[in-house]
């Protein structure tokens, strides 16, 4: 038995190496049992999917495998594969990341966060709402991970002002178990921590605490612990929800754009403005539902939400409000650099929205048709950040011999941008575009789509829910970017096979793969919140399961109401006609849905 245990431990310690060695061997039958080109492409796709899901290799290294395998296996020539790694979509993503690094450099994101929290107040439910609004807004422009990492310390500081020391809270929650077990009672509430003393104003605060029974203290502590968990869990969830609202908010949105351009070159319906017009209302709807669910589950929804009560909690809330206002006051007035970054950030957003909003004529009409893209806009604005000064220029400097002659500092340095940009994600995006190109050219996606005929018997609205649910479940265990890279080509071919507007399936799937709420390993924001030590896996599973359901229902509602009108989803578009399909699909009689 000991030998078996030792062997198991040895195997577990080299599990990644075993996966790297065994997976190519296990998949070898695909090369001989399927049509030649489709089999080779499926071999590469499954190999990459296993490596991505297990992280046997770093995600970026796996993403570069098409450069090696597609040419050597005769799937695609190298000159076709390599350009996929830096399409204009990647430049749009890069410009968003550079803008985010400039915002972080000058602390504008912290000023925005504290200002919102000042406005919403500190009653638990309203404060959870304020946290979620702030996190969602910031994650529209910053990475979800960076937003979560910034918001969690702010939340902890406020919670400690509201409820005191976390360790003392946990001890108070155990009081009932200690009494039932016959252990001697420790009068913890009579020995409050310094933070607990500060959380109650006035000399009668201690008397009020001393007058409570152990059961009352335990009950109040359990309520406070629930609220604490609600704060910790709402931040990563809001970051994931907020990232869906803009094209640059999360990588899967850009994967959709890249694969649309590959599969349907004539489709120009999705750009920054049109995506925002569709997904921002969806984000707001889902954010409200998520707030109601989290507040209900973790004790924030009660009569105190609208009725003022003068009790111990009210005193603690005043203290927490003072902490927020003090932190905001310490930031001082907006300096020149913050104002400049704010201006360029607004200009960045406005120019992206108005380039080609579809419902009105955009400014792109002043240039040759098809020449200016969202990437052009993004790169123009972020390039200015490397030139524009961070200190207010002064003409008197030229005439003042005593003024300092040190070189001026721009708003952003290349070193800062280089350190802040996650280059591995850009390679991951490129690997996804290369994989999609291979699936398209080899006919693999069409071959797989033809095997999904049973979905043809399901009403389209139900099919949307099934696809979104499947992607949302799969992304709980794999990177959301890797998930959408793997499934989007198949979903596109399925839509063409059923003669349904491809956007009707592809957009919900793209948004759904950001709905990874149930496990700590599902997304980096979940991992950061779980690492704080305040959450248990069962907390995330219980909360996240309902969050997934709410997300799937919200996406289905959006795509079947305003999405249907915005993108004419009732009709099969000309840009998706058989001329764009691979030969495999052309040989199959389309399934006509009456919708």
XYZ file of C-alpha atoms in Angstrom:
595
model
C 0.000 0.000 0.000
C 2.840 2.334 0.859
C 4.461 1.600 -2.508
C 1.258 2.508 -4.356
C 0.965 5.734 -2.363
C 4.578 6.646 -3.112
C 4.105 5.926 -6.823
C 0.926 8.026 -6.910
C 2.758 10.958 -5.325
C 5.593 10.620 -7.841
C 3.172 10.561 -10.768
C 1.290 13.562 -9.399
C 4.513 15.539 -9.096
C 5.245 15.022 -12.819
C 1.631 15.217 -14.012
C 2.287 18.089 -16.411
C 5.177 16.295 -18.064
C 3.038 13.147 -18.400
C 0.234 15.143 -20.035
C 2.681 16.706 -22.498
C 4.139 13.286 -23.382
C 0.995 11.105 -23.384
C -1.616 13.408 -24.967
C -0.012 13.421 -28.465
C 0.210 9.605 -28.341
C -3.399 9.126 -27.170
C -4.704 11.407 -29.966
C -2.743 9.657 -32.747
C -5.727 7.525 -33.946
C -7.397 10.752 -35.134
C -4.779 11.028 -37.875
C -5.812 7.674 -39.348
C -9.532 7.365 -38.602
C -10.808 10.655 -40.038
C -10.582 12.506 -43.370
C -6.965 13.544 -43.812
C -7.038 17.321 -43.427
C -9.914 17.424 -40.919
C -8.242 14.709 -38.832
C -4.932 16.556 -38.711
C -6.598 19.817 -37.711
C -8.727 18.096 -35.043
C -5.531 16.520 -33.677
C -3.958 19.967 -33.235
C -7.144 21.514 -31.813
C -7.639 18.768 -29.200
C -3.941 18.816 -28.312
C -4.118 22.570 -27.689
C -7.433 22.220 -25.823
C -5.932 19.659 -23.422
C -2.821 21.764 -22.853
C -4.931 24.894 -22.287
C -7.358 23.212 -19.890
C -4.628 21.503 -17.850
C -2.060 24.318 -18.254
C 0.544 21.624 -18.839
C 2.321 24.287 -20.899
C 2.005 28.034 -20.308
C -1.073 29.350 -22.164
C 1.030 31.542 -24.455
C 3.348 28.662 -25.400
C 0.374 26.472 -26.302
C -0.995 29.354 -28.367
C 2.159 29.277 -30.530
C 1.792 25.586 -31.449
C -0.075 26.355 -34.727
C 3.092 28.073 -35.978
C 4.905 24.734 -35.596
C 2.192 22.178 -36.334
C -0.009 23.680 -39.061
C 2.821 24.052 -41.627
C 4.581 20.754 -40.768
C 1.322 18.769 -40.941
C 0.238 20.355 -44.204
C -2.773 22.202 -42.786
C -1.740 25.809 -43.496
C 1.454 27.428 -44.828
C 3.527 29.434 -42.361
C 2.945 32.698 -44.247
C -0.806 32.266 -43.598
C -0.485 31.246 -39.942
C 1.960 33.868 -38.638
C 0.022 37.032 -39.629
C -2.903 35.790 -37.499
C -0.890 36.637 -34.367
C -1.090 40.388 -34.866
C -4.301 41.342 -36.602
C -5.807 44.797 -36.116
C -7.937 43.248 -33.339
C -4.757 42.666 -31.335
C -3.811 46.324 -31.787
C -7.200 47.394 -30.443
C -6.641 45.178 -27.402
C -3.090 46.526 -26.990
C -4.296 50.142 -27.113
C -6.885 49.389 -24.414
C -4.205 47.847 -22.197
C -1.873 50.821 -22.669
C -4.673 53.257 -21.793
C -5.409 51.191 -18.677
C -1.756 51.302 -17.600
C -1.777 55.114 -17.893
C -4.923 55.328 -15.732
C -3.273 53.102 -13.118
C -0.006 55.067 -13.272
C -1.669 58.289 -12.089
C -4.244 56.719 -9.722
C -7.321 57.967 -11.581
C -9.054 54.621 -11.036
C -8.766 54.964 -7.236
C -10.249 58.469 -7.326
C -13.207 57.178 -9.374
C -13.739 54.264 -6.957
C -13.729 56.386 -3.806
C -15.985 59.026 -5.373
C -18.635 56.429 -6.216
C -18.450 54.941 -2.712
C -18.896 58.419 -1.210
C -22.069 58.869 -3.228
C -23.764 55.505 -2.524
C -23.204 55.520 1.264
C -22.154 52.722 3.583
C -25.278 50.708 4.392
C -24.233 47.172 3.428
C -26.581 46.703 0.461
C -25.865 50.170 -0.943
C -22.146 49.706 -0.360
C -22.225 46.350 -2.175
C -24.009 48.123 -5.034
C -21.388 50.877 -5.022
C -18.585 48.307 -5.061
C -20.194 46.462 -7.953
C -20.876 49.600 -10.011
C -17.323 50.865 -9.523
C -15.729 47.491 -10.254
C -17.887 46.907 -13.341
C -17.134 50.381 -14.739
C -13.396 50.050 -14.204
C -13.278 46.530 -15.657
C -14.829 47.880 -18.857
C -11.475 49.583 -19.474
C -8.938 47.932 -17.152
C -8.270 44.217 -16.926
C -10.643 42.281 -14.658
C -7.680 41.069 -12.612
C -6.211 44.551 -12.030
C -9.632 45.944 -11.093
C -10.236 43.176 -8.543
C -6.763 43.561 -7.062
C -7.364 47.309 -6.583
C -10.905 47.089 -5.154
C -10.365 44.317 -2.574
C -8.043 46.377 -0.287
C -10.531 49.269 -0.385
C -13.338 46.883 0.576
C -11.281 45.422 3.439
C -10.529 48.864 4.889
C -14.218 49.808 4.847
C -15.281 46.473 6.350
C -12.809 46.781 9.206
C -14.256 50.209 9.989
C -17.780 48.792 9.919
C -17.279 45.543 11.831
C -13.877 45.649 13.505
C -11.240 42.939 13.440
C -12.012 39.850 11.335
C -10.335 37.436 13.759
C -12.544 38.660 16.610
C -15.629 38.291 14.435
C -14.723 34.677 13.677
C -14.208 33.936 17.373
C -17.586 35.470 18.247
C -19.245 33.308 15.588
C -17.875 30.191 17.338
C -19.281 31.228 20.738
C -22.434 29.103 20.472
C -20.450 25.970 19.624
C -18.132 26.538 22.565
C -21.052 26.936 24.991
C -22.794 23.801 23.718
C -19.573 21.825 24.054
C -19.266 22.900 27.695
C -16.180 25.022 27.144
C -15.653 27.996 29.441
C -17.067 31.199 28.019
C -14.589 33.862 26.986
C -16.218 37.247 27.203
C -14.770 38.494 23.926
C -17.299 41.261 23.563
C -16.049 42.786 26.799
C -12.522 42.968 25.359
C -13.026 44.670 21.992
C -10.173 45.344 19.620
C -9.006 48.869 18.895
C -10.932 48.865 15.621
C -14.105 47.768 17.378
C -13.762 50.632 19.867
C -13.357 53.043 16.961
C -16.418 51.600 15.250
C -18.760 52.827 18.034
C -18.974 56.510 18.793
C -19.487 57.814 22.281
C -18.895 56.497 25.797
C -22.121 54.559 25.853
C -20.907 52.332 23.047
C -19.165 49.971 25.452
C -22.168 49.800 27.742
C -24.361 48.909 24.810
C -22.010 46.096 23.804
C -21.724 44.792 27.396
C -25.505 44.680 27.750
C -25.874 42.018 25.031
C -26.091 38.308 25.714
C -23.577 35.884 24.157
C -26.291 34.657 21.801
C -26.982 38.210 20.585
C -23.278 38.819 20.029
C -22.935 35.559 18.123
C -25.972 36.363 15.961
C -24.710 39.865 15.154
C -21.225 38.513 14.379
C -22.667 35.910 12.011
C -24.595 38.647 10.202
C -21.426 40.731 9.905
C -19.461 37.740 8.587
C -22.126 37.150 5.943
C -21.930 40.789 4.837
C -18.124 40.520 4.771
C -18.378 37.525 2.429
C -20.874 39.417 0.275
C -18.357 42.242 -0.152
C -15.549 39.850 -1.073
C -17.596 37.873 -3.571
C -19.327 40.791 -5.313
C -16.056 42.337 -6.542
C -14.730 39.507 -8.787
C -18.265 38.838 -10.052
C -18.776 42.513 -10.968
C -15.377 42.537 -12.716
C -16.398 39.580 -14.898
C -19.773 41.170 -15.684
C -18.309 44.610 -16.451
C -15.715 43.208 -18.844
C -18.478 42.091 -21.229
C -19.674 45.655 -21.905
C -16.828 46.778 -24.182
C -14.825 45.046 -26.898
C -11.578 45.722 -25.027
C -13.031 44.739 -21.634
C -12.153 41.062 -21.953
C -10.259 38.942 -24.485
C -13.181 36.702 -25.663
C -14.949 39.757 -27.119
C -11.923 40.371 -29.336
C -11.769 36.688 -30.298
C -15.322 37.088 -31.644
C -14.302 40.093 -33.764
C -11.228 38.319 -35.116
C -13.116 35.169 -36.026
C -15.958 37.137 -37.625
C -13.421 38.837 -39.880
C -11.914 35.457 -40.753
C -15.183 33.615 -41.431
C -17.321 36.480 -42.701
C -15.122 39.226 -44.214
C -18.211 41.118 -45.387
C -19.726 41.344 -41.885
C -19.180 44.836 -40.497
C -22.008 44.875 -37.946
C -19.831 44.460 -34.852
C -17.540 47.293 -33.814
C -16.845 49.099 -30.567
C -19.984 51.265 -30.739
C -22.481 48.605 -31.814
C -21.131 46.096 -29.298
C -21.431 48.642 -26.497
C -24.986 49.552 -27.530
C -25.970 45.878 -27.250
C -23.964 44.693 -24.271
C -24.026 47.714 -21.945
C -27.800 47.421 -21.217
C -27.242 43.676 -20.757
C -24.437 44.366 -18.291
C -26.618 46.813 -16.317
C -29.481 44.299 -16.174
C -27.244 41.452 -15.023
C -25.441 43.698 -12.528
C -28.763 44.660 -10.888
C -29.883 41.013 -10.708
C -26.496 40.007 -9.283
C -26.698 42.779 -6.661
C -30.170 41.664 -5.577
C -29.070 38.032 -5.323
C -25.821 38.740 -3.435
C -27.516 41.238 -1.108
C -30.334 38.774 -0.396
C -27.923 35.896 0.217
C -25.476 37.809 2.404
C -27.769 39.891 4.583
C -27.710 43.267 2.895
C -31.394 43.466 2.000
C -33.373 44.470 5.078
C -35.366 47.367 6.500
C -32.163 49.350 7.155
C -31.803 49.844 3.409
C -34.379 52.653 3.430
C -35.070 53.344 7.142
C -32.575 55.176 9.345
C -31.991 53.621 12.755
C -29.821 55.043 15.504
C -28.068 51.975 16.864
C -24.624 50.372 16.998
C -24.670 49.690 13.278
C -25.490 53.316 12.504
C -22.460 54.470 14.500
C -20.225 51.987 12.659
C -21.605 53.170 9.326
C -20.724 56.766 10.203
C -17.193 55.654 10.991
C -16.880 53.807 7.674
C -18.213 56.855 5.801
C -15.540 58.934 7.523
C -12.856 56.464 6.385
C -13.978 56.768 2.739
C -14.107 60.556 2.907
C -10.708 60.685 4.589
C -9.140 58.466 1.906
C -10.669 60.638 -0.813
C -9.442 63.804 0.907
C -5.905 62.395 1.028
C -5.888 62.192 -2.772
C -6.016 65.984 -2.864
C -7.343 68.007 -5.785
C -7.121 66.578 -9.305
C -3.657 67.331 -10.644
C -2.699 68.126 -14.231
C -1.727 64.527 -15.082
C -5.007 63.065 -13.761
C -7.000 65.662 -15.669
C -5.066 64.951 -18.860
C -5.519 61.189 -18.516
C -9.232 61.714 -17.834
C -9.526 63.836 -20.986
C -7.743 61.316 -23.207
C -9.706 58.466 -21.675
C -13.011 60.182 -22.528
C -11.705 61.070 -26.012
C -10.624 57.431 -26.479
C -14.124 56.181 -25.624
C -15.989 58.830 -27.642
C -13.933 58.279 -30.801
C -14.417 54.510 -30.582
C -18.178 54.895 -30.075
C -18.640 57.370 -32.928
C -16.356 55.871 -35.591
C -19.187 53.860 -37.159
C -22.131 53.538 -34.741
C -24.440 52.202 -37.511
C -27.552 54.127 -36.380
C -25.968 57.457 -37.425
C -23.143 58.397 -39.763
C -19.777 58.108 -38.033
C -16.595 60.137 -38.516
C -14.951 57.243 -40.421
C -16.819 58.429 -43.541
C -14.258 61.258 -43.872
C -11.663 58.623 -44.841
C -11.472 55.922 -47.500
C -14.083 53.246 -46.851
C -12.696 50.329 -44.861
C -9.339 52.007 -44.176
C -9.906 53.244 -40.613
C -10.727 50.667 -37.914
C -11.132 50.751 -34.134
C -7.462 49.752 -33.895
C -6.449 52.914 -35.765
C -8.406 55.038 -33.302
C -6.944 53.324 -30.255
C -3.334 53.529 -31.407
C -3.647 57.251 -32.292
C -4.864 58.141 -28.789
C -2.418 55.996 -26.816
C 0.501 57.246 -28.931
C -0.260 60.759 -27.699
C 0.167 59.558 -24.093
C 3.875 58.986 -24.748
C 4.248 62.619 -25.886
C 1.889 64.692 -23.736
C 3.580 66.161 -20.598
C 2.537 65.128 -17.091
C 3.249 68.616 -15.719
C 1.444 71.756 -16.837
C 3.571 73.513 -19.486
C 4.526 77.142 -18.828
C 5.787 79.763 -21.258
C 7.607 81.536 -18.425
C 9.967 78.532 -18.172
C 11.707 79.677 -21.355
C 12.584 83.039 -19.800
C 13.385 81.919 -16.265
C 17.111 81.169 -15.966
C 16.629 79.765 -12.456
C 13.967 77.225 -13.505
C 14.924 73.546 -13.524
C 16.189 72.215 -16.859
C 15.333 68.578 -16.217
C 13.627 66.772 -19.129
C 9.846 66.780 -18.989
C 8.074 63.539 -18.061
C 5.312 62.306 -20.428
C 2.032 60.862 -19.169
C 3.265 57.365 -19.912
C 6.697 55.832 -20.402
C 7.335 52.807 -22.590
C 8.879 50.980 -19.627
C 5.646 51.338 -17.652
C 3.566 50.197 -20.626
C 5.898 47.275 -21.260
C 5.667 46.139 -17.641
C 1.875 46.535 -17.483
C 0.788 44.874 -20.728
C 0.120 41.109 -20.424
C 1.870 40.085 -23.635
C 0.912 36.456 -23.044
C -2.755 37.359 -23.608
C -1.911 38.956 -26.952
C -0.186 35.714 -27.997
C -3.203 33.782 -26.708
C -5.492 35.883 -28.903
C -3.215 35.269 -31.877
C -3.209 31.525 -31.221
C -6.993 31.613 -31.225
C -7.129 33.400 -34.570
C -4.603 30.925 -36.017
C -6.655 27.977 -34.746
C -9.836 29.450 -36.225
C -8.093 29.934 -39.569
C -6.951 26.312 -39.516
C -10.452 25.067 -38.661
C -11.904 27.118 -41.512
C -9.367 26.215 -44.202
C -9.248 22.507 -43.340
C -13.037 22.161 -43.239
C -12.917 20.843 -39.652
C -15.485 23.309 -38.280
C -17.935 22.439 -41.042
C -17.324 18.720 -40.501
C -18.050 19.057 -36.765
C -21.052 21.321 -37.396
C -22.646 18.676 -39.580
C -22.572 16.253 -36.635
C -24.611 18.625 -34.488
C -27.820 17.971 -36.418
C -29.870 17.084 -33.278
C -29.791 20.768 -32.310
C -31.755 21.422 -35.514
C -34.792 19.914 -33.785
C -34.595 22.478 -30.967
C -36.208 25.944 -31.285
C -33.512 28.584 -31.897
C -34.257 30.448 -28.636
C -33.736 27.211 -26.676
C -30.586 26.466 -28.676
C -29.173 29.844 -27.626
C -29.745 29.002 -23.968
C -28.174 25.553 -24.373
C -25.093 26.940 -26.133
C -24.647 29.709 -23.547
C -25.102 27.256 -20.674
C -22.618 24.787 -22.148
C -19.947 27.454 -22.701
C -20.545 28.939 -19.226
C -20.098 25.498 -17.631
C -16.983 24.669 -19.669
C -15.297 27.955 -18.791
C -15.565 27.103 -15.087
C -12.672 24.709 -15.660
C -10.737 26.404 -18.480
C -9.568 29.869 -19.486
C -12.461 31.884 -20.926
C -10.270 32.923 -23.870
C -9.264 29.333 -24.605
C -12.907 28.237 -24.273
C -14.240 30.652 -26.876
C -11.288 29.974 -29.191
C -12.143 26.260 -29.173
C -15.921 26.495 -29.610
C -16.609 29.619 -31.680
C -15.651 28.079 -35.075
C -17.958 25.120 -34.434
C -20.785 27.435 -33.329
C -20.343 29.528 -36.494
C -20.575 26.441 -38.726
C -23.583 25.177 -36.764
C -25.407 28.462 -37.381
C -24.644 28.271 -41.113
C -25.780 24.658 -41.236
C -29.108 25.661 -39.656
C -29.325 28.816 -41.842
C -29.593 30.973 -38.721
C -27.862 34.340 -38.463
C -24.418 33.377 -37.045
C -24.466 36.354 -34.653
C -27.533 34.852 -32.973
C -25.391 31.986 -31.653
C -21.913 33.538 -31.559
C -22.652 36.643 -29.450
C -24.385 34.821 -26.541
C -21.613 32.203 -26.514
C -18.955 34.924 -26.356
C -20.631 36.718 -23.459
C -21.481 33.439 -21.710
C -17.844 32.378 -21.508
C -17.220 35.333 -19.157
C -19.778 33.943 -16.699
C -17.364 31.833 -14.627
C -18.623 32.311 -11.085
C -18.663 28.921 -9.365
C -15.037 28.017 -8.662
C -11.952 29.861 -7.388
C -9.923 28.555 -10.345
C -12.457 29.732 -12.935
C -10.940 33.210 -13.380
C -8.026 35.196 -11.891
C -10.460 37.610 -10.129
C -12.142 34.632 -8.411
C -8.733 33.329 -7.356
C -7.686 36.706 -5.912
C -10.896 37.001 -3.864
C -10.622 33.396 -2.652
C -6.977 33.921 -1.673
C -8.085 36.655 0.753
C -9.128 33.830 3.104
C -12.683 35.120 3.703
C -14.457 32.767 1.275
C -15.023 29.011 1.125
C -15.441 27.002 -2.070
C -19.040 26.237 -1.055
C -19.739 29.995 -0.837
C -18.659 30.466 -4.444
C -20.519 27.378 -5.681
C -23.761 28.367 -3.916
C -23.617 31.966 -5.122
C -22.158 31.229 -8.541
C -24.705 28.571 -9.534
C -27.581 31.055 -9.353
C -25.357 33.733 -10.943
C -24.835 31.448 -13.946
C -28.590 30.919 -14.295
C -29.258 34.667 -14.055
C -26.548 35.342 -16.642
C -27.884 32.780 -19.121
C -31.417 34.166 -18.789
C -30.180 37.764 -19.162
C -28.215 36.953 -22.333
C -31.185 35.086 -23.809
C -33.462 38.038 -23.079
C -31.016 40.517 -24.624
C -30.352 38.584 -27.837
C -34.079 37.915 -28.373
C -35.228 41.506 -27.791
C -33.038 44.501 -28.571
C -30.290 42.304 -30.068
C -32.747 40.871 -32.591
C -33.682 44.388 -33.727
C -30.175 45.879 -33.722
C -28.526 43.150 -35.810
C -31.549 41.946 -37.863
C -31.247 38.475 -36.401
C -34.572 37.366 -37.919
C -33.006 37.170 -41.371
C -30.138 35.105 -42.737
C -27.625 37.737 -43.911
C -25.977 37.946 -47.315
C -22.536 38.017 -45.718
C -23.122 34.468 -44.416
C -24.356 33.000 -47.725
C -22.776 29.796 -49.101
C -20.062 31.780 -50.841
C -18.491 32.119 -47.398
C -19.069 28.516 -46.384
C -16.583 25.731 -46.792
C -17.276 23.017 -49.332
C -18.456 20.588 -46.689
C -21.346 22.821 -45.715
C -22.277 23.586 -49.332
C -22.889 19.894 -49.917
C -25.402 19.689 -47.059
C -29.018 20.689 -47.516
C -29.651 23.618 -45.109
C -32.184 23.205 -42.353
C -34.761 25.981 -42.604
C -36.212 27.340 -39.399
C -39.381 29.361 -39.337
C -38.693 32.033 -36.789
